[in-house]
Coordinates of C-alpha atoms in Angstrom, one line a residue:
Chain A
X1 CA 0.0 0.0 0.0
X2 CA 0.7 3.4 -0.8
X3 CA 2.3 6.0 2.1
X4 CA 1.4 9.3 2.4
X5 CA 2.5 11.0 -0.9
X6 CA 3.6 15.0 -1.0
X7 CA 4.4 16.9 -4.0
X8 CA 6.5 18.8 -5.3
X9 CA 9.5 17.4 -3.5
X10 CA 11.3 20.5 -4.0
X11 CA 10.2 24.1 -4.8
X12 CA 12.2 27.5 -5.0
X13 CA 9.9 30.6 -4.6
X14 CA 10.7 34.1 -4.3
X15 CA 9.6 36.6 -1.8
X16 CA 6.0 37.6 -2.0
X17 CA 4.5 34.9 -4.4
X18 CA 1.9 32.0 -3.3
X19 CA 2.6 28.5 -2.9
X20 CA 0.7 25.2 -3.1
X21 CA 1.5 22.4 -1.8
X22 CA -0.3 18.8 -2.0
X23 CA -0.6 15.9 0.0
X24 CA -2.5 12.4 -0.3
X25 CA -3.0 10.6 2.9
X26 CA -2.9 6.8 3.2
X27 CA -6.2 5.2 1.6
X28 CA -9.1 5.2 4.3
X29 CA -7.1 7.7 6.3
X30 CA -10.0 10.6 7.1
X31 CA -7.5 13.1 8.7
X32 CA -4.7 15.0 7.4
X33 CA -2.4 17.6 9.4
X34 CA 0.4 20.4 8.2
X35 CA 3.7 20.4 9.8
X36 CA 6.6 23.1 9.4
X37 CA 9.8 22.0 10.0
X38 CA 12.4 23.8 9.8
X39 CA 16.8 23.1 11.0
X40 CA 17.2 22.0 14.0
X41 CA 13.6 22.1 15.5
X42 CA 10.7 19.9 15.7
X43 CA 8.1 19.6 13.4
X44 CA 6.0 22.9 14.2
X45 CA 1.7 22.1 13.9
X46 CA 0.0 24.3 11.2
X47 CA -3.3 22.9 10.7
X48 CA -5.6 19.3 11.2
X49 CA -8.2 18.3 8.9
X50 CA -10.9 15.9 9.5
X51 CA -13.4 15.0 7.3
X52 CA -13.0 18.2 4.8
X53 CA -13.7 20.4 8.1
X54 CA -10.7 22.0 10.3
X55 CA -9.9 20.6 13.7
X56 CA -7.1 22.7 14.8
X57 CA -4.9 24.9 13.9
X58 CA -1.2 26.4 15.2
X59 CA 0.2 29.4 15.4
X60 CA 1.0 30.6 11.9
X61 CA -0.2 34.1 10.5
X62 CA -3.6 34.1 8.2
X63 CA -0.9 34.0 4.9
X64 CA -1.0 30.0 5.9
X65 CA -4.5 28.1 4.7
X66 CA -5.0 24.7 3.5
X67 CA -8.5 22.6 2.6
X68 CA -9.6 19.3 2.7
X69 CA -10.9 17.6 -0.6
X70 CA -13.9 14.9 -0.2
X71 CA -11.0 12.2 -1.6
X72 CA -9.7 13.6 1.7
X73 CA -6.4 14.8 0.0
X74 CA -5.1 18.2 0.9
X75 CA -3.7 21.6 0.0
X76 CA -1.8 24.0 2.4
X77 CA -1.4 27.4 0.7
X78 CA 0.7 30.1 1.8
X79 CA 0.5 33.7 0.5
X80 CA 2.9 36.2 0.0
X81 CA 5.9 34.4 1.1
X82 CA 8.6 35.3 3.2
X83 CA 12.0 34.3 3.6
X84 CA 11.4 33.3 6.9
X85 CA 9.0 30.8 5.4
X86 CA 11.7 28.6 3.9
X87 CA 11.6 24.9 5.2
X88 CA 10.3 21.4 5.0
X89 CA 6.7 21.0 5.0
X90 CA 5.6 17.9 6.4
X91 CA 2.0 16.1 5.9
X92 CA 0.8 13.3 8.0
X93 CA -2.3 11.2 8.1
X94 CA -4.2 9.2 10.7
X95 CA -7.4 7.2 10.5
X96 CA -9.4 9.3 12.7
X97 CA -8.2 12.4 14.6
X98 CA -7.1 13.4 17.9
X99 CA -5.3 10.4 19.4
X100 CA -4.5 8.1 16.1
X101 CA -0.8 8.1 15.5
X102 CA 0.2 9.9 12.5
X103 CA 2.0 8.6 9.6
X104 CA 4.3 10.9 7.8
X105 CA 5.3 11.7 4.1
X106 CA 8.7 12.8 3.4
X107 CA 7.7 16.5 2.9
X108 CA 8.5 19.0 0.3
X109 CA 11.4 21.6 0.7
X110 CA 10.3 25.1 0.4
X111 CA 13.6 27.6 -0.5
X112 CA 12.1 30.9 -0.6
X113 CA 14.8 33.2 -2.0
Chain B
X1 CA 6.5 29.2 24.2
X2 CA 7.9 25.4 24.2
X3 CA 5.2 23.3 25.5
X4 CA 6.9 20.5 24.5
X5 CA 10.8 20.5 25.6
X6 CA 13.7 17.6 25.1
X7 CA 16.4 18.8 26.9
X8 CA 19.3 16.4 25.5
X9 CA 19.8 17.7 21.9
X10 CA 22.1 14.1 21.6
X11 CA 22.7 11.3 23.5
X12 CA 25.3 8.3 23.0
X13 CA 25.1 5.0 23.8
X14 CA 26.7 1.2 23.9
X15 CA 24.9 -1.3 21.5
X16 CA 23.3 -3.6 24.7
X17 CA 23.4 -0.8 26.7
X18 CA 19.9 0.9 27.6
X19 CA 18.8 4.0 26.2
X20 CA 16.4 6.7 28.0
X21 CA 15.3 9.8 26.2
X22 CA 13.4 12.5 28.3
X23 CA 10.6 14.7 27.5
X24 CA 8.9 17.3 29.6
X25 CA 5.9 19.3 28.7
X26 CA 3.7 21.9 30.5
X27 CA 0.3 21.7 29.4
X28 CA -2.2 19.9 31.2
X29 CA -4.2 20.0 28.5
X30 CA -2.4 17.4 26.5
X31 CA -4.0 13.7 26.9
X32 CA -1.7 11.8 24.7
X33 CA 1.5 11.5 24.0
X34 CA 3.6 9.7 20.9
X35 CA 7.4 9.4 20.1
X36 CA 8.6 9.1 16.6
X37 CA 11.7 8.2 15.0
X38 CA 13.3 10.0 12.0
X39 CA 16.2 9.0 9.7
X40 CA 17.6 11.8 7.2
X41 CA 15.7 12.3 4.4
X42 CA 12.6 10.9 5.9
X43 CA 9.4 11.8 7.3
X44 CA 9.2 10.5 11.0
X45 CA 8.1 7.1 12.2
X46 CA 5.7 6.6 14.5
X47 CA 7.0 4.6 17.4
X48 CA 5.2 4.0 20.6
X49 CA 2.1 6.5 22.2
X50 CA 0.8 6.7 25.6
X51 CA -2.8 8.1 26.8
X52 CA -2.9 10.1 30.1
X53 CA -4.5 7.2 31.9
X54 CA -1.7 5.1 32.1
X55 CA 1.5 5.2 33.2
X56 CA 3.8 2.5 31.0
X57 CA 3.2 1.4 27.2
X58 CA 5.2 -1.5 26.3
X59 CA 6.3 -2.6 22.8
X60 CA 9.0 -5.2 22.2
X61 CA 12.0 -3.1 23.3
X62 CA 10.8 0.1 23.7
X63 CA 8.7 1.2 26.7
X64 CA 7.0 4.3 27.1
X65 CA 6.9 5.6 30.9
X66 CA 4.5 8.5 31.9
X67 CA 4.5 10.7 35.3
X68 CA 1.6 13.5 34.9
X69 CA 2.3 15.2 38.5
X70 CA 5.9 15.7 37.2
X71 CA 4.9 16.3 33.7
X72 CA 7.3 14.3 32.1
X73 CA 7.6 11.0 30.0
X74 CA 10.7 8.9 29.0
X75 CA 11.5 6.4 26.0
X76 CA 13.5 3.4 27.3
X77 CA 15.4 1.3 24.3
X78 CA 16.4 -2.3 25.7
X79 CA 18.5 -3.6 24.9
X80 CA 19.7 -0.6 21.9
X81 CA 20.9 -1.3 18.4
X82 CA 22.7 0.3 15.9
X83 CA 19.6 0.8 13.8
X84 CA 18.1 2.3 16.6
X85 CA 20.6 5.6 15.4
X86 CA 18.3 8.6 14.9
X87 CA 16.6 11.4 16.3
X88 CA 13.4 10.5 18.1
X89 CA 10.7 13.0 18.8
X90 CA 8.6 13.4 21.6
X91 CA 5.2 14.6 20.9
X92 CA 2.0 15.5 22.6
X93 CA -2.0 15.9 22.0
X94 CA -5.1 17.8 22.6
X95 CA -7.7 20.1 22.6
X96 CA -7.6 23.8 24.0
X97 CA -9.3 27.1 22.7
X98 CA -7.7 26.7 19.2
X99 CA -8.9 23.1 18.4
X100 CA -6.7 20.3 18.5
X101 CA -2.7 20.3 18.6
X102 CA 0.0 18.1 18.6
X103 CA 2.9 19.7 19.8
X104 CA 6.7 18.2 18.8
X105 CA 9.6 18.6 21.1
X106 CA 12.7 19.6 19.2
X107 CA 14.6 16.4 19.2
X108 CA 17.0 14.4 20.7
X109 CA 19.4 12.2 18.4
X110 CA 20.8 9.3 19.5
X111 CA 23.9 7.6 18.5
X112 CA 24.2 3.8 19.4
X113 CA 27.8 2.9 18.9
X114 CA 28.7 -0.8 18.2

Protein backbone atom coordinates (compact mmCIF):
# COMPACT_ATOMS: atom_id res chain seq x y z
CA UNK A 1 0.00 0.00 0.00
CA UNK A 2 0.67 3.39 -0.78
CA UNK A 3 2.28 6.00 2.09
CA UNK A 4 1.39 9.26 2.38
CA UNK A 5 2.45 11.00 -0.94
CA UNK A 6 3.56 15.00 -1.05
CA UNK A 7 4.39 16.90 -3.99
CA UNK A 8 6.49 18.80 -5.28
CA UNK A 9 9.52 17.39 -3.55
CA UNK A 10 11.31 20.47 -4.02
CA UNK A 11 10.18 24.05 -4.77
CA UNK A 12 12.19 27.45 -5.03
CA UNK A 13 9.94 30.64 -4.60
CA UNK A 14 10.66 34.08 -4.33
CA UNK A 15 9.55 36.59 -1.81
CA UNK A 16 6.03 37.59 -1.98
CA UNK A 17 4.48 34.86 -4.36
CA UNK A 18 1.86 32.02 -3.31
CA UNK A 19 2.58 28.53 -2.93
CA UNK A 20 0.67 25.19 -3.13
CA UNK A 21 1.50 22.39 -1.79
CA UNK A 22 -0.29 18.76 -2.04
CA UNK A 23 -0.59 15.92 0.01
CA UNK A 24 -2.46 12.36 -0.26
CA UNK A 25 -2.99 10.62 2.91
CA UNK A 26 -2.90 6.79 3.21
CA UNK A 27 -6.19 5.21 1.64
CA UNK A 28 -9.14 5.17 4.30
CA UNK A 29 -7.10 7.73 6.32
CA UNK A 30 -10.04 10.58 7.10
CA UNK A 31 -7.46 13.06 8.71
CA UNK A 32 -4.66 14.99 7.36
CA UNK A 33 -2.44 17.56 9.43
CA UNK A 34 0.36 20.42 8.22
CA UNK A 35 3.71 20.36 9.77
CA UNK A 36 6.62 23.13 9.43
CA UNK A 37 9.77 22.04 9.96
CA UNK A 38 12.44 23.84 9.79
CA UNK A 39 16.76 23.12 11.04
CA UNK A 40 17.23 22.02 14.02
CA UNK A 41 13.55 22.15 15.50
CA UNK A 42 10.71 19.86 15.66
CA UNK A 43 8.09 19.56 13.35
CA UNK A 44 6.04 22.87 14.18
CA UNK A 45 1.74 22.12 13.86
CA UNK A 46 0.01 24.28 11.15
CA UNK A 47 -3.31 22.86 10.72
CA UNK A 48 -5.63 19.27 11.24
CA UNK A 49 -8.21 18.35 8.85
CA UNK A 50 -10.93 15.91 9.49
CA UNK A 51 -13.37 14.97 7.31
CA UNK A 52 -12.98 18.18 4.82
CA UNK A 53 -13.75 20.36 8.14
CA UNK A 54 -10.69 21.99 10.35
CA UNK A 55 -9.87 20.56 13.73
CA UNK A 56 -7.15 22.67 14.81
CA UNK A 57 -4.87 24.92 13.90
CA UNK A 58 -1.24 26.38 15.24
CA UNK A 59 0.22 29.37 15.41
CA UNK A 60 1.05 30.55 11.92
CA UNK A 61 -0.23 34.11 10.47
CA UNK A 62 -3.58 34.13 8.19
CA UNK A 63 -0.89 34.01 4.90
CA UNK A 64 -1.03 29.96 5.87
CA UNK A 65 -4.49 28.12 4.72
CA UNK A 66 -5.01 24.73 3.47
CA UNK A 67 -8.54 22.61 2.62
CA UNK A 68 -9.58 19.35 2.67
CA UNK A 69 -10.87 17.63 -0.59
CA UNK A 70 -13.90 14.94 -0.16
CA UNK A 71 -11.02 12.24 -1.58
CA UNK A 72 -9.66 13.62 1.69
CA UNK A 73 -6.38 14.84 -0.02
CA UNK A 74 -5.08 18.22 0.95
CA UNK A 75 -3.72 21.61 0.00
CA UNK A 76 -1.80 23.98 2.40
CA UNK A 77 -1.45 27.40 0.73
CA UNK A 78 0.69 30.09 1.76
CA UNK A 79 0.55 33.72 0.46
CA UNK A 80 2.88 36.20 0.03
CA UNK A 81 5.91 34.39 1.12
CA UNK A 82 8.62 35.32 3.23
CA UNK A 83 11.99 34.25 3.55
CA UNK A 84 11.35 33.33 6.87
CA UNK A 85 9.04 30.80 5.39
CA UNK A 86 11.74 28.56 3.90
CA UNK A 87 11.58 24.88 5.25
CA UNK A 88 10.28 21.37 4.97
CA UNK A 89 6.65 20.98 4.96
CA UNK A 90 5.57 17.89 6.43
CA UNK A 91 2.02 16.08 5.91
CA UNK A 92 0.85 13.27 8.04
CA UNK A 93 -2.34 11.19 8.10
CA UNK A 94 -4.22 9.23 10.66
CA UNK A 95 -7.42 7.16 10.47
CA UNK A 96 -9.43 9.33 12.74
CA UNK A 97 -8.17 12.41 14.59
CA UNK A 98 -7.06 13.36 17.94
CA UNK A 99 -5.30 10.37 19.43
CA UNK A 100 -4.54 8.14 16.14
CA UNK A 101 -0.77 8.09 15.48
CA UNK A 102 0.16 9.92 12.53
CA UNK A 103 1.98 8.59 9.62
CA UNK A 104 4.33 10.94 7.85
CA UNK A 105 5.26 11.74 4.08
CA UNK A 106 8.67 12.81 3.43
CA UNK A 107 7.68 16.47 2.93
CA UNK A 108 8.52 18.95 0.27
CA UNK A 109 11.40 21.56 0.65
CA UNK A 110 10.30 25.10 0.38
CA UNK A 111 13.62 27.63 -0.49
CA UNK A 112 12.11 30.91 -0.65
CA UNK A 113 14.84 33.21 -2.03
CA UNK B 1 6.47 29.18 24.18
CA UNK B 2 7.87 25.39 24.21
CA UNK B 3 5.21 23.28 25.54
CA UNK B 4 6.86 20.49 24.52
CA UNK B 5 10.84 20.49 25.60
CA UNK B 6 13.68 17.56 25.11
CA UNK B 7 16.39 18.78 26.94
CA UNK B 8 19.33 16.38 25.48
CA UNK B 9 19.83 17.66 21.93
CA UNK B 10 22.12 14.10 21.62
CA UNK B 11 22.73 11.29 23.53
CA UNK B 12 25.29 8.34 22.95
CA UNK B 13 25.07 4.99 23.82
CA UNK B 14 26.68 1.23 23.90
CA UNK B 15 24.95 -1.25 21.48
CA UNK B 16 23.30 -3.63 24.66
CA UNK B 17 23.38 -0.81 26.72
CA UNK B 18 19.90 0.86 27.63
CA UNK B 19 18.82 4.03 26.18
CA UNK B 20 16.43 6.74 28.02
CA UNK B 21 15.29 9.76 26.16
CA UNK B 22 13.36 12.47 28.29
CA UNK B 23 10.57 14.69 27.49
CA UNK B 24 8.89 17.25 29.56
CA UNK B 25 5.89 19.33 28.67
CA UNK B 26 3.75 21.95 30.55
CA UNK B 27 0.27 21.67 29.43
CA UNK B 28 -2.22 19.87 31.21
CA UNK B 29 -4.24 20.02 28.47
CA UNK B 30 -2.44 17.44 26.51
CA UNK B 31 -3.98 13.66 26.90
CA UNK B 32 -1.66 11.85 24.65
CA UNK B 33 1.48 11.52 24.03
CA UNK B 34 3.56 9.66 20.94
CA UNK B 35 7.40 9.43 20.06
CA UNK B 36 8.63 9.12 16.63
CA UNK B 37 11.69 8.25 14.98
CA UNK B 38 13.25 9.95 12.01
CA UNK B 39 16.23 9.04 9.68
CA UNK B 40 17.61 11.85 7.24
CA UNK B 41 15.73 12.30 4.37
CA UNK B 42 12.64 10.85 5.89
CA UNK B 43 9.44 11.82 7.26
CA UNK B 44 9.15 10.52 11.02
CA UNK B 45 8.06 7.09 12.23
CA UNK B 46 5.68 6.56 14.46
CA UNK B 47 6.99 4.64 17.41
CA UNK B 48 5.19 4.00 20.56
CA UNK B 49 2.07 6.48 22.22
CA UNK B 50 0.82 6.68 25.64
CA UNK B 51 -2.77 8.08 26.76
CA UNK B 52 -2.86 10.15 30.08
CA UNK B 53 -4.52 7.18 31.88
CA UNK B 54 -1.75 5.09 32.09
CA UNK B 55 1.50 5.19 33.23
CA UNK B 56 3.76 2.53 31.05
CA UNK B 57 3.24 1.36 27.21
CA UNK B 58 5.25 -1.46 26.35
CA UNK B 59 6.26 -2.63 22.81
CA UNK B 60 9.02 -5.20 22.18
CA UNK B 61 11.99 -3.14 23.26
CA UNK B 62 10.78 0.13 23.65
CA UNK B 63 8.71 1.21 26.68
CA UNK B 64 7.00 4.35 27.07
CA UNK B 65 6.94 5.64 30.94
CA UNK B 66 4.46 8.46 31.86
CA UNK B 67 4.45 10.67 35.35
CA UNK B 68 1.56 13.53 34.89
CA UNK B 69 2.28 15.24 38.46
CA UNK B 70 5.93 15.74 37.18
CA UNK B 71 4.93 16.29 33.72
CA UNK B 72 7.35 14.31 32.12
CA UNK B 73 7.62 11.04 29.98
CA UNK B 74 10.66 8.85 28.98
CA UNK B 75 11.55 6.36 25.99
CA UNK B 76 13.48 3.41 27.34
CA UNK B 77 15.36 1.31 24.26
CA UNK B 78 16.43 -2.34 25.73
CA UNK B 79 18.48 -3.56 24.90
CA UNK B 80 19.73 -0.59 21.92
CA UNK B 81 20.90 -1.31 18.44
CA UNK B 82 22.74 0.32 15.86
CA UNK B 83 19.64 0.84 13.79
CA UNK B 84 18.11 2.26 16.59
CA UNK B 85 20.57 5.56 15.42
CA UNK B 86 18.34 8.63 14.92
CA UNK B 87 16.65 11.41 16.28
CA UNK B 88 13.39 10.48 18.12
CA UNK B 89 10.68 12.97 18.84
CA UNK B 90 8.62 13.41 21.59
CA UNK B 91 5.21 14.61 20.91
CA UNK B 92 2.04 15.45 22.57
CA UNK B 93 -2.02 15.88 22.05
CA UNK B 94 -5.15 17.85 22.63
CA UNK B 95 -7.71 20.10 22.64
CA UNK B 96 -7.62 23.85 23.98
CA UNK B 97 -9.30 27.13 22.74
CA UNK B 98 -7.67 26.66 19.20
CA UNK B 99 -8.93 23.11 18.40
CA UNK B 100 -6.72 20.26 18.46
CA UNK B 101 -2.67 20.28 18.63
CA UNK B 102 -0.02 18.05 18.62
CA UNK B 103 2.87 19.73 19.79
CA UNK B 104 6.73 18.17 18.77
CA UNK B 105 9.60 18.60 21.11
CA UNK B 106 12.67 19.65 19.25
CA UNK B 107 14.62 16.38 19.19
CA UNK B 108 16.99 14.41 20.66
CA UNK B 109 19.43 12.20 18.43
CA UNK B 110 20.79 9.30 19.53
CA UNK B 111 23.90 7.60 18.46
CA UNK B 112 24.18 3.82 19.44
CA UNK B 113 27.80 2.89 18.90
CA UNK B 114 28.70 -0.78 18.17
Amino acid sequence: DAGVTQSPTHLIKTRGQHVTLRCSPISGHKSVSWYQQVLGQGPQFIFQYYEKEERGRGNFPDRFSARQFPNYSSELNVNALLLGDSALYLCASSLWSDTDEQYFGPGTRLTVT
Amino acid sequence: DQQVKQNSPSLSVQEGRISILNCDYTNSMFDYFLWYKKYPAEGPTFLISISSIKDKNEDGRFTVFLNKSAKHLSLHIVPSQPGDSAVYFCAASGQDTGGFKTIFGAGTRLFVKA
